[in-house]
Amino acid sequence: MKIRRILSISVIISILAVILVGLAGGLAVGTGFVAFLTVLGIVPRLTQLTKTVTKARYYEWAVILGAAAGGWFSLRDHTFHLPPLILAGIGTANGVFNGMLAAALTEVMNVLPILSKRIGVQEKIIYLMMAIVLGKVAGSLFQWLYYVDL
């Protein structure tokens, strides 16, 4: 009887520890993501490009709700049974988002000018950019053709 009580207390403690670690990890990742978007200045830049500065609050809420929904769906084991054409559109939108995020990071960090200066190809920066683009395309195609079973 006493052993059973000790086991149940240890199970409760281990469950609480997992909850605490999960919440702490989620909070750290979410905070880092929001800080990353803030440093890149994605929302202000997007409002400038679209000339919708008065709607900045909606963009911020869209980012927050999108991150929360993405976190929620990543915790669930749910599959959407959608037609391939809609999945292609979703995949394209995801690729555009990731590409814009990478481009924003590159722009903010001035990666390409520093890289071209370090490796000594300042006058041939177009080749460096094309190598990056073609490498990303080749890697994406390899992943989709080799790992994704449609």
XYZ file of C-alpha atoms in Angstrom:
150
model
C 0.000 0.000 0.000
C 2.799 2.390 0.925
C 4.764 1.471 -2.233
C 1.705 2.154 -4.377
C 1.315 5.621 -2.804
C 5.001 6.410 -3.390
C 4.697 5.308 -7.025
C 1.629 7.473 -7.588
C 3.386 10.476 -6.039
C 6.443 9.893 -8.253
C 4.202 9.623 -11.322
C 2.484 12.894 -10.422
C 5.849 14.590 -9.893
C 7.173 13.310 -13.224
C 4.026 14.505 -15.040
C 4.312 17.928 -13.419
C 7.995 18.076 -14.374
C 7.158 17.280 -18.001
C 4.452 19.970 -18.009
C 6.852 22.505 -16.505
C 9.635 21.693 -18.970
C 7.182 21.784 -21.899
C 5.778 25.147 -20.879
C 9.242 26.585 -20.277
C 10.487 25.322 -23.641
C 7.430 26.641 -25.468
C 7.752 29.993 -23.767
C 11.434 30.217 -24.662
C 10.861 29.285 -28.311
C 7.839 31.591 -28.654
C 9.666 34.488 -27.069
C 12.668 33.896 -29.302
C 10.443 33.791 -32.391
C 8.703 37.057 -31.498
C 12.055 38.687 -30.692
C 13.415 37.451 -34.028
C 10.471 38.975 -35.915
C 10.840 42.193 -33.931
C 14.556 42.511 -34.675
C 13.934 41.894 -38.363
C 11.180 44.523 -38.340
C 8.905 42.415 -40.511
C 5.591 43.978 -39.443
C 6.666 47.635 -39.864
C 8.347 46.854 -43.175
C 5.269 44.978 -44.399
C 3.001 47.862 -43.458
C 5.286 50.287 -45.304
C 5.369 48.158 -48.452
C 1.596 47.666 -48.522
C 0.839 51.260 -47.432
C -1.339 50.023 -44.568
C 0.436 51.577 -41.592
C -2.904 52.146 -39.843
C -3.519 48.366 -39.891
C -0.281 47.407 -38.112
C -2.222 46.104 -35.100
C -3.958 43.553 -37.353
C -0.626 42.342 -38.691
C 0.670 41.899 -35.156
C -2.404 39.928 -34.131
C -2.112 37.819 -37.271
C 1.465 36.895 -36.319
C 0.449 36.094 -32.738
C -2.585 34.032 -33.713
C -0.650 32.281 -36.474
C 2.119 31.293 -34.063
C -0.439 30.104 -31.486
C -2.390 28.113 -34.093
C 0.821 26.610 -35.464
C 1.868 25.579 -31.962
C -1.552 24.086 -31.263
C -1.638 22.108 -34.506
C 1.908 20.848 -33.968
C 0.786 19.315 -30.678
C -2.166 17.557 -32.284
C -2.029 14.459 -34.439
C -4.387 15.760 -37.079
C -4.206 15.393 -40.827
C -6.094 17.487 -43.317
C -7.439 15.534 -46.254
C -7.215 18.230 -48.906
C -6.941 18.010 -52.684
C -3.411 18.167 -54.107
C -4.079 21.535 -55.758
C -4.902 23.159 -52.411
C -1.888 21.463 -50.803
C 0.301 22.878 -53.571
C -1.012 26.356 -52.789
C -0.362 25.915 -49.069
C 3.142 24.609 -49.789
C 3.832 27.550 -52.079
C 2.652 30.022 -49.432
C 4.854 28.283 -46.862
C 7.848 28.456 -49.190
C 7.225 32.134 -49.917
C 7.026 32.873 -46.192
C 10.259 31.010 -45.443
C 11.990 32.665 -48.386
C 10.880 36.135 -47.298
C 12.023 35.424 -43.749
C 15.433 34.270 -44.967
C 15.701 37.286 -47.278
C 14.791 39.641 -44.435
C 17.417 38.066 -42.211
C 19.990 38.333 -44.984
C 19.086 41.973 -45.589
C 19.255 42.918 -41.924
C 22.499 41.118 -41.246
C 24.197 42.282 -44.485
C 25.296 38.704 -44.982
C 25.940 38.768 -48.719
C 28.258 41.815 -48.832
C 30.262 40.510 -45.873
C 30.432 36.998 -47.324
C 31.463 38.205 -50.767
C 34.168 40.402 -49.257
C 35.500 37.574 -47.083
C 35.790 35.085 -49.911
C 36.995 37.727 -52.365
C 34.215 37.764 -54.948
C 32.814 41.301 -54.581
C 32.576 41.829 -58.332
C 30.845 38.464 -58.850
C 28.145 38.730 -56.180
C 25.472 37.745 -58.724
C 27.088 34.302 -58.982
C 27.007 33.994 -55.201
C 23.322 34.883 -55.135
C 22.503 32.456 -57.947
C 24.429 29.696 -56.175
C 22.356 30.272 -53.042
C 19.084 30.321 -54.992
C 19.889 27.232 -57.061
C 21.105 25.409 -53.964
C 17.837 26.147 -52.167
C 15.807 25.032 -55.199
C 17.843 21.834 -55.605
C 17.569 21.044 -51.896
C 13.821 21.629 -51.882
C 13.293 19.515 -54.976
C 15.425 16.730 -53.511
C 13.411 16.785 -50.290
C 10.074 16.750 -52.105
C 11.034 14.100 -54.630
C 12.908 11.818 -52.253
C 11.196 12.143 -48.863
C 7.588 13.142 -49.623
C 5.311 10.314 -50.700
C 2.372 11.772 -52.611
